[in-house]
PDB file of C-alpha atoms in Angstrom:
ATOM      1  CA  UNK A   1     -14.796  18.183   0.762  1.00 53.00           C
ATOM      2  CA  UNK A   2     -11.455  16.920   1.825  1.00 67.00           C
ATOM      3  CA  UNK A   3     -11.499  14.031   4.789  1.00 75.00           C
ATOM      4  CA  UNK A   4     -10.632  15.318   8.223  1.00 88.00           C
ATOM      5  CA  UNK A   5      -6.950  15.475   9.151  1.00 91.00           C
ATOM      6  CA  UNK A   6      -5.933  11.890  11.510  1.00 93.00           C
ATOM      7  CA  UNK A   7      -5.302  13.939  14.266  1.00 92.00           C
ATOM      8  CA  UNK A   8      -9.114  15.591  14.288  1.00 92.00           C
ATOM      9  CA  UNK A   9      -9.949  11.450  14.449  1.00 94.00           C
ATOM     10  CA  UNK A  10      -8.028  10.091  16.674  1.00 95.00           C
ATOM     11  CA  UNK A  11     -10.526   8.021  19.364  1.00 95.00           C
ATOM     12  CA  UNK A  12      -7.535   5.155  20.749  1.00 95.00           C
ATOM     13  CA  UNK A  13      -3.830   5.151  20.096  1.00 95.00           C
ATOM     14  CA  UNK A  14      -2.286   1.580  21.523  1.00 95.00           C
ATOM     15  CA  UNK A  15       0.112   1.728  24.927  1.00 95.00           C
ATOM     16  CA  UNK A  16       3.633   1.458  24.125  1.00 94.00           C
ATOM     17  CA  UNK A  17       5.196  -1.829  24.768  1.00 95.00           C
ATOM     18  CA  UNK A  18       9.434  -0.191  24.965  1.00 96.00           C
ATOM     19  CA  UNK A  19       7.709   3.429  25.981  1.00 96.00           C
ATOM     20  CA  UNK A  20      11.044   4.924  25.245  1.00 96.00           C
ATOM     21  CA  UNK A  21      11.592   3.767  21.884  1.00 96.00           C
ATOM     22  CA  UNK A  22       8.638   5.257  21.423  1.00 96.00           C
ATOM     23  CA  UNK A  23       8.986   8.275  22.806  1.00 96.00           C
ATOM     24  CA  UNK A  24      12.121   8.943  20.521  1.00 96.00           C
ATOM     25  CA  UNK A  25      10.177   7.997  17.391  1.00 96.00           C
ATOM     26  CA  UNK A  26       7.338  10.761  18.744  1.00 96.00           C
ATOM     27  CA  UNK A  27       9.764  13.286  18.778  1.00 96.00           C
ATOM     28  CA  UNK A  28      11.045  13.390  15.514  1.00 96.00           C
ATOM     29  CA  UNK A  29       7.350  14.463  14.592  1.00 94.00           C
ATOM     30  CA  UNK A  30       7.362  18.452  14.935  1.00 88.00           C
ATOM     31  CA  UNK A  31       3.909  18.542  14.635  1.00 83.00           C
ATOM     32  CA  UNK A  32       2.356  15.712  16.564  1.00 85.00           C
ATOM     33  CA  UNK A  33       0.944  16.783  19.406  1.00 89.00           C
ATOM     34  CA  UNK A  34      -1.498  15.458  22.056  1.00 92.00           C
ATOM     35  CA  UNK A  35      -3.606  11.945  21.025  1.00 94.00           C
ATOM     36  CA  UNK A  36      -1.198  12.340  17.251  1.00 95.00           C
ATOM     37  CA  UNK A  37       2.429  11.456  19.284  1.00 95.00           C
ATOM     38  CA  UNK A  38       0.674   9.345  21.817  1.00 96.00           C
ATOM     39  CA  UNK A  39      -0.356   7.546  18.498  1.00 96.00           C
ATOM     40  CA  UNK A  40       2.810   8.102  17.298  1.00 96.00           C
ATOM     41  CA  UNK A  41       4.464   6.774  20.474  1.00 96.00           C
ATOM     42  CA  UNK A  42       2.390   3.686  21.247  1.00 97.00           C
ATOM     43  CA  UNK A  43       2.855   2.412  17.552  1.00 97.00           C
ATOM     44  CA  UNK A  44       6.131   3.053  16.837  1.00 96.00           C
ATOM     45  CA  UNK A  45       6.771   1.819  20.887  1.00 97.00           C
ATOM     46  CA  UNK A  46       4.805  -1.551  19.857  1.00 96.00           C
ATOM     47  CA  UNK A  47       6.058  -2.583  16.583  1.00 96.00           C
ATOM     48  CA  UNK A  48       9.787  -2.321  15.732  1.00 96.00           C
ATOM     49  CA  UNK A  49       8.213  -2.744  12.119  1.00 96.00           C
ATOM     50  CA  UNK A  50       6.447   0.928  12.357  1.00 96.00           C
ATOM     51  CA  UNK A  51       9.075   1.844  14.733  1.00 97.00           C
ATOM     52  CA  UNK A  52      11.408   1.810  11.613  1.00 97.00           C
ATOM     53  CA  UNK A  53       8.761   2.861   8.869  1.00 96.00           C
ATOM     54  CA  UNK A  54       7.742   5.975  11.127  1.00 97.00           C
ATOM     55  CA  UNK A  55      11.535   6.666  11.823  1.00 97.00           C
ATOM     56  CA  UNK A  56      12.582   6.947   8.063  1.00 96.00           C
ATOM     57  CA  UNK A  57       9.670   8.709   6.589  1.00 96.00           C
ATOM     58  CA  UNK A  58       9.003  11.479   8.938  1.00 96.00           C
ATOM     59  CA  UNK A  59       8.375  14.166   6.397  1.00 95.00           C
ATOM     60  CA  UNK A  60       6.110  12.093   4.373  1.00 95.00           C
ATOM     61  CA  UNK A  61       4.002  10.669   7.074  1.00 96.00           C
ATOM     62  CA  UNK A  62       3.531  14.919   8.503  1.00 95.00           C
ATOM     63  CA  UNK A  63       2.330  15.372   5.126  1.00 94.00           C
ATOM     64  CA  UNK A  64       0.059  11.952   5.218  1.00 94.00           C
ATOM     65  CA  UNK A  65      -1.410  12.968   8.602  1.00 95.00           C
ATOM     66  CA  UNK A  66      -2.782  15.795   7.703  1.00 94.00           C
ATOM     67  CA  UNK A  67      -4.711  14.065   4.624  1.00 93.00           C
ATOM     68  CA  UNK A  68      -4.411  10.615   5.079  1.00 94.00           C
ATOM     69  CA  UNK A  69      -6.796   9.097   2.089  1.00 91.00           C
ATOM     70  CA  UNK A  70      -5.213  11.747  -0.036  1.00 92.00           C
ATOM     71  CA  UNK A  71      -1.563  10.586   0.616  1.00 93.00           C
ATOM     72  CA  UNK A  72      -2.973   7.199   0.181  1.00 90.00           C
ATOM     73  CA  UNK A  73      -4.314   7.839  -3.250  1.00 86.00           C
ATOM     74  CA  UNK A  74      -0.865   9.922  -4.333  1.00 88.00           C
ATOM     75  CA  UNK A  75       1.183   6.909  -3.258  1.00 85.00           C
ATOM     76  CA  UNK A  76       1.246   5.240  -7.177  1.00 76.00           C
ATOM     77  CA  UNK A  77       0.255   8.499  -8.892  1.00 76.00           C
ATOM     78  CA  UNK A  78       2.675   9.305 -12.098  1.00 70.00           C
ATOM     79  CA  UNK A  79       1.665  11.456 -15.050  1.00 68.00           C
ATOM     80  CA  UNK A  80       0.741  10.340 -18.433  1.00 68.00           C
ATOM     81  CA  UNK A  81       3.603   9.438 -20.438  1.00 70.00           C
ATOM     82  CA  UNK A  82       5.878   9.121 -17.014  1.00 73.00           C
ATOM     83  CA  UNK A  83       8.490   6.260 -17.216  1.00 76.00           C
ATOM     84  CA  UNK A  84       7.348   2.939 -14.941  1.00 74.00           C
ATOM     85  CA  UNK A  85       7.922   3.026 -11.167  1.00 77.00           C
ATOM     86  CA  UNK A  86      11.283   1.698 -10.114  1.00 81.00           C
ATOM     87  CA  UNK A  87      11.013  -1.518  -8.101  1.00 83.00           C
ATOM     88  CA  UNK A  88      12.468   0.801  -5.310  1.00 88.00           C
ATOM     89  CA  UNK A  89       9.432   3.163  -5.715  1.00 86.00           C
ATOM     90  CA  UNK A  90       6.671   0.703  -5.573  1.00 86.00           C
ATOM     91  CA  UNK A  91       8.346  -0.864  -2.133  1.00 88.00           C
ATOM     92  CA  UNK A  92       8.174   2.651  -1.063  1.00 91.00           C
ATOM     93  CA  UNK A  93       4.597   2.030  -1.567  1.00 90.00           C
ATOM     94  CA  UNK A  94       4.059  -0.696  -0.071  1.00 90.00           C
ATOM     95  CA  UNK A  95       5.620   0.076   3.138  1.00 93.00           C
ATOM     96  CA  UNK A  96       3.974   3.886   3.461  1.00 94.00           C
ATOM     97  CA  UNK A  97       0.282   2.036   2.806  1.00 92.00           C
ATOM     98  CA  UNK A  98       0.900  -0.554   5.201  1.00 91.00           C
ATOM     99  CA  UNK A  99       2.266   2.268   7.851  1.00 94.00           C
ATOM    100  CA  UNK A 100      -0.441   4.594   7.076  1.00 95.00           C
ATOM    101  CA  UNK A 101      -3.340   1.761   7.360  1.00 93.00           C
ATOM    102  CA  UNK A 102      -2.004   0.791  10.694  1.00 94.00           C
ATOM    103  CA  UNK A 103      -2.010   3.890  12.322  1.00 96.00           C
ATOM    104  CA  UNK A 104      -5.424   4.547  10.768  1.00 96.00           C
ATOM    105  CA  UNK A 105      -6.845   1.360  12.309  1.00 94.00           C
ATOM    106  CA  UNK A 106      -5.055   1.753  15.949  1.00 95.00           C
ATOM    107  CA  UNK A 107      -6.317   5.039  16.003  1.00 96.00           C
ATOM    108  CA  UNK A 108      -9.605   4.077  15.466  1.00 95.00           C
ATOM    109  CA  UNK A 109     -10.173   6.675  12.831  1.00 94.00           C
ATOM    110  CA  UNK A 110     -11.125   4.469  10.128  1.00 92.00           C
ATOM    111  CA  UNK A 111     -14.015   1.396  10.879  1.00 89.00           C
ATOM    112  CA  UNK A 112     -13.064  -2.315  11.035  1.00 84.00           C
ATOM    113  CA  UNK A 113     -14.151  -2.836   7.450  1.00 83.00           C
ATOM    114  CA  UNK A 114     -11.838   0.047   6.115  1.00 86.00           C
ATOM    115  CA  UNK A 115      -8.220  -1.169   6.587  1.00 82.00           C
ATOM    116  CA  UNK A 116      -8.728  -4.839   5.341  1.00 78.00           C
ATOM    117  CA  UNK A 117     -10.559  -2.930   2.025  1.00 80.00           C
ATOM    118  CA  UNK A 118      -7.805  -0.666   1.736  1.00 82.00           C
ATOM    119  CA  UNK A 119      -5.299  -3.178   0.940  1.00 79.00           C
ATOM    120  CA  UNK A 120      -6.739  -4.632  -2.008  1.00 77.00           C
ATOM    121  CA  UNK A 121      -7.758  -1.311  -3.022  1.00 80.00           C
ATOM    122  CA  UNK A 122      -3.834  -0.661  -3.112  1.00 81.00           C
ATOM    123  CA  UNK A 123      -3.099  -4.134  -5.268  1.00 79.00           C
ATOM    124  CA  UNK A 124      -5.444  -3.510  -7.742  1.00 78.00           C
ATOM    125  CA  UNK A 125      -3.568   0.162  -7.999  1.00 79.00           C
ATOM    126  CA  UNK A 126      -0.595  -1.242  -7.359  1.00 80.00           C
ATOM    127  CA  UNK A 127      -0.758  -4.071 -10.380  1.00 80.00           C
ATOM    128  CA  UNK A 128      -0.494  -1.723 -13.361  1.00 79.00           C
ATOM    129  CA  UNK A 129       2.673  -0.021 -12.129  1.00 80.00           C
ATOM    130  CA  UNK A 130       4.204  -3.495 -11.418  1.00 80.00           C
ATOM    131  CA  UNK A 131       3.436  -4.941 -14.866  1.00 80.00           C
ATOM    132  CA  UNK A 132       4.499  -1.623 -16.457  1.00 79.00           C
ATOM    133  CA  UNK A 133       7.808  -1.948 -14.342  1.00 77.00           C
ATOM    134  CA  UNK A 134       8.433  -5.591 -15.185  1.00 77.00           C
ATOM    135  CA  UNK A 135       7.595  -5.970 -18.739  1.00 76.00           C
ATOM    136  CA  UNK A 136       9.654  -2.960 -19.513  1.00 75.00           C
ATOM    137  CA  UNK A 137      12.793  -4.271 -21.027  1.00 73.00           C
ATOM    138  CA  UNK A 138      11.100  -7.596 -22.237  1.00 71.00           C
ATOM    139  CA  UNK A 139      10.020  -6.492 -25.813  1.00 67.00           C
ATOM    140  CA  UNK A 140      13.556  -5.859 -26.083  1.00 70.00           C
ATOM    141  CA  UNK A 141      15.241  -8.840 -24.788  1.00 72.00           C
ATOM    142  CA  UNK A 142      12.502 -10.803 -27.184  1.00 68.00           C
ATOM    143  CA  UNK A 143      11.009 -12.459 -24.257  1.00 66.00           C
ATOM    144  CA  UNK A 144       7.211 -10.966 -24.853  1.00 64.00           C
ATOM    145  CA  UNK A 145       5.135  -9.787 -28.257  1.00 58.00           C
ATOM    146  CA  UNK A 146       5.656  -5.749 -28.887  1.00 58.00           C
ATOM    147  CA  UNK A 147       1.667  -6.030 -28.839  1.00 56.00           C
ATOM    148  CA  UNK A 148       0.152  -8.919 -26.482  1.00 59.00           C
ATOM    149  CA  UNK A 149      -3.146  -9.219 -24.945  1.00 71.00           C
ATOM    150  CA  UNK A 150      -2.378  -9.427 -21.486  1.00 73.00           C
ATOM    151  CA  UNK A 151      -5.056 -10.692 -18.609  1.00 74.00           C
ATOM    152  CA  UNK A 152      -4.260 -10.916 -15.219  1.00 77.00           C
ATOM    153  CA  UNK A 153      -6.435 -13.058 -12.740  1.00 76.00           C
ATOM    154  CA  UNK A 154      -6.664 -12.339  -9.012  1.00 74.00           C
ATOM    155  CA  UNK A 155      -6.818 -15.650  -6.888  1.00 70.00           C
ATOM    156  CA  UNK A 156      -7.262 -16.120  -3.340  1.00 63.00           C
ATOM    157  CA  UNK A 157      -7.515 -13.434  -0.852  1.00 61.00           C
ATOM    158  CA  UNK A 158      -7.047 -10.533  -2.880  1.00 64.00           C
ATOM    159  CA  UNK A 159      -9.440 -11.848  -6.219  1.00 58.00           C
ATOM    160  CA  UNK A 160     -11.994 -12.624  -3.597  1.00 64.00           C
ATOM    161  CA  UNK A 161     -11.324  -8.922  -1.721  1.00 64.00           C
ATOM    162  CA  UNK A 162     -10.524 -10.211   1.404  1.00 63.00           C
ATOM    163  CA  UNK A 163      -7.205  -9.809   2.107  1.00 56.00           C
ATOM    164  CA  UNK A 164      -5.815  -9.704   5.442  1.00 57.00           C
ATOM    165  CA  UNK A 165      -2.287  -8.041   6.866  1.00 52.00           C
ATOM    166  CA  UNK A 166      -0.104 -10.950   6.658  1.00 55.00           C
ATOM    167  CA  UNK A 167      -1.880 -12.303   3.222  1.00 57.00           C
ATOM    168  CA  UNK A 168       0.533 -12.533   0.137  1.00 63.00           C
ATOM    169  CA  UNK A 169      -1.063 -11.724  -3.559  1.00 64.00           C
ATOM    170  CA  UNK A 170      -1.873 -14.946  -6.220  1.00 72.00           C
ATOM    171  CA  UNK A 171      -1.200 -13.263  -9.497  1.00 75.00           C
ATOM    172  CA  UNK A 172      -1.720 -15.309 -13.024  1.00 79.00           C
ATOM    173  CA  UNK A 173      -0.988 -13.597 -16.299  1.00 74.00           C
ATOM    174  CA  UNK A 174      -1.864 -14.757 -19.421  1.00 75.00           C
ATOM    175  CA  UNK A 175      -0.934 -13.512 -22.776  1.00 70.00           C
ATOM    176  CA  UNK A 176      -2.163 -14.514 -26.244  1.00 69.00           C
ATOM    177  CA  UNK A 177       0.835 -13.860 -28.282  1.00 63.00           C
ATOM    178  CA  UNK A 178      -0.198 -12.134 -32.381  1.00 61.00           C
ATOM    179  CA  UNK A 179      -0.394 -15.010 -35.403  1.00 62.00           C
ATOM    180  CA  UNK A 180      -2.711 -18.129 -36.011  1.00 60.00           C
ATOM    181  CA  UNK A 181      -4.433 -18.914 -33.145  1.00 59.00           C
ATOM    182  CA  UNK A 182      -6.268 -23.041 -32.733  1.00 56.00           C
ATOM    183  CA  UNK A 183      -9.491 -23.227 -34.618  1.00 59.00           C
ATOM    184  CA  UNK A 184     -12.689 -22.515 -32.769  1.00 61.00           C
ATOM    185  CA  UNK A 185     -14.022 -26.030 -32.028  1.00 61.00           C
ATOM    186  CA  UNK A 186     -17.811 -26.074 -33.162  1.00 66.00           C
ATOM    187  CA  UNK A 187     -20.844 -25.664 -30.666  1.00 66.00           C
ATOM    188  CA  UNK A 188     -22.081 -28.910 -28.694  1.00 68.00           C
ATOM    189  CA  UNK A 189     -25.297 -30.012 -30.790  1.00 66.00           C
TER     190      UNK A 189
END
């Protein structure tokens, strides 16, 4: 069964700090209605950041309303075979999680534990596309094996799954490039 629409779970939506801006923001949402543009309103009346976000993606955030874990999970589909996400695409991302998570969280639709969770969740999603969209062109330029063994290691926040909103992602990747590799040492006695 498909998760409730946001609107059907709205319980708070935050007052508008610059009601006005708000209110302009609100009404570029045909749909909204009721507690969805006073949600609408108080974030996008609060934060110029989702002010802006909310402003530029109006079709895709009608669409994310009425599903929102759906749109969520979309956000870095691609078929099989599909060429890597643009840098410009994964940004897109980015910015339409971060939106979405807010408004989920300041509408009190998802718990306290959900939003912080949902951010790593988007990383580790988000980590495949990246590497697929930056090692791209370097078997070509010679600058990394046609084959390596590639390992990446989460540190801090996000390896630990505890990310925050302002926390920034510790990435090391390690590749063991084909041909002779050092000699096992021998076991300890």
């Amino acid at each position: 069964m498909d998760a409730p629409s946001l609107s059907a779970r709205i319980t708070r939506w935050p007052q508008a700090f610059e009601p006005a801006q708000g209110q302009d923001v609100a009404r570029l949402f045909t749909a909204a209605r009721g507690p969805l543009a006073d949600l609408v309103a108080g974030a996008a009346g609060s934060s110029p950041y989702l002010r802006d976000l909310l402003a530029r993606n109006v079709a895709w955030f009608e669409v994310a309303f009425d599903g929102p874990e759906a749109a969520l999970a979309a956000l870095l589909h691609r078929e099989s075979g599909a060429p890597p996400l643009s840098a410009d695409a994964l940004r897109a991302a980015k910015r339409r999680m971060a939106g979405l998570v807010a408004l989920l969280d300041l509408s009190g639709a998802w718990t306290l534990a959900e939003g912080p969770a949902a951010l790593p969740d988007f990383a580790d999603r988000a980590l495949g596309p990246a590497l697929d969209h930056a090692l791209a062109p370097a078997p070509a330029r010679g600058t990394l094996p046609q084959a390596p063994c590639l390992f990446v290691l989460s540190m801090g926040q996000l390896g630990a799954h505890e990310p925050n909103h302002p926390s920034h992602t510790h990435l090391i990747c390690l590749f063991a490039a084909p041909g002779p590799t050092a000699p096992h040492a021998p076991d300890p006695p």
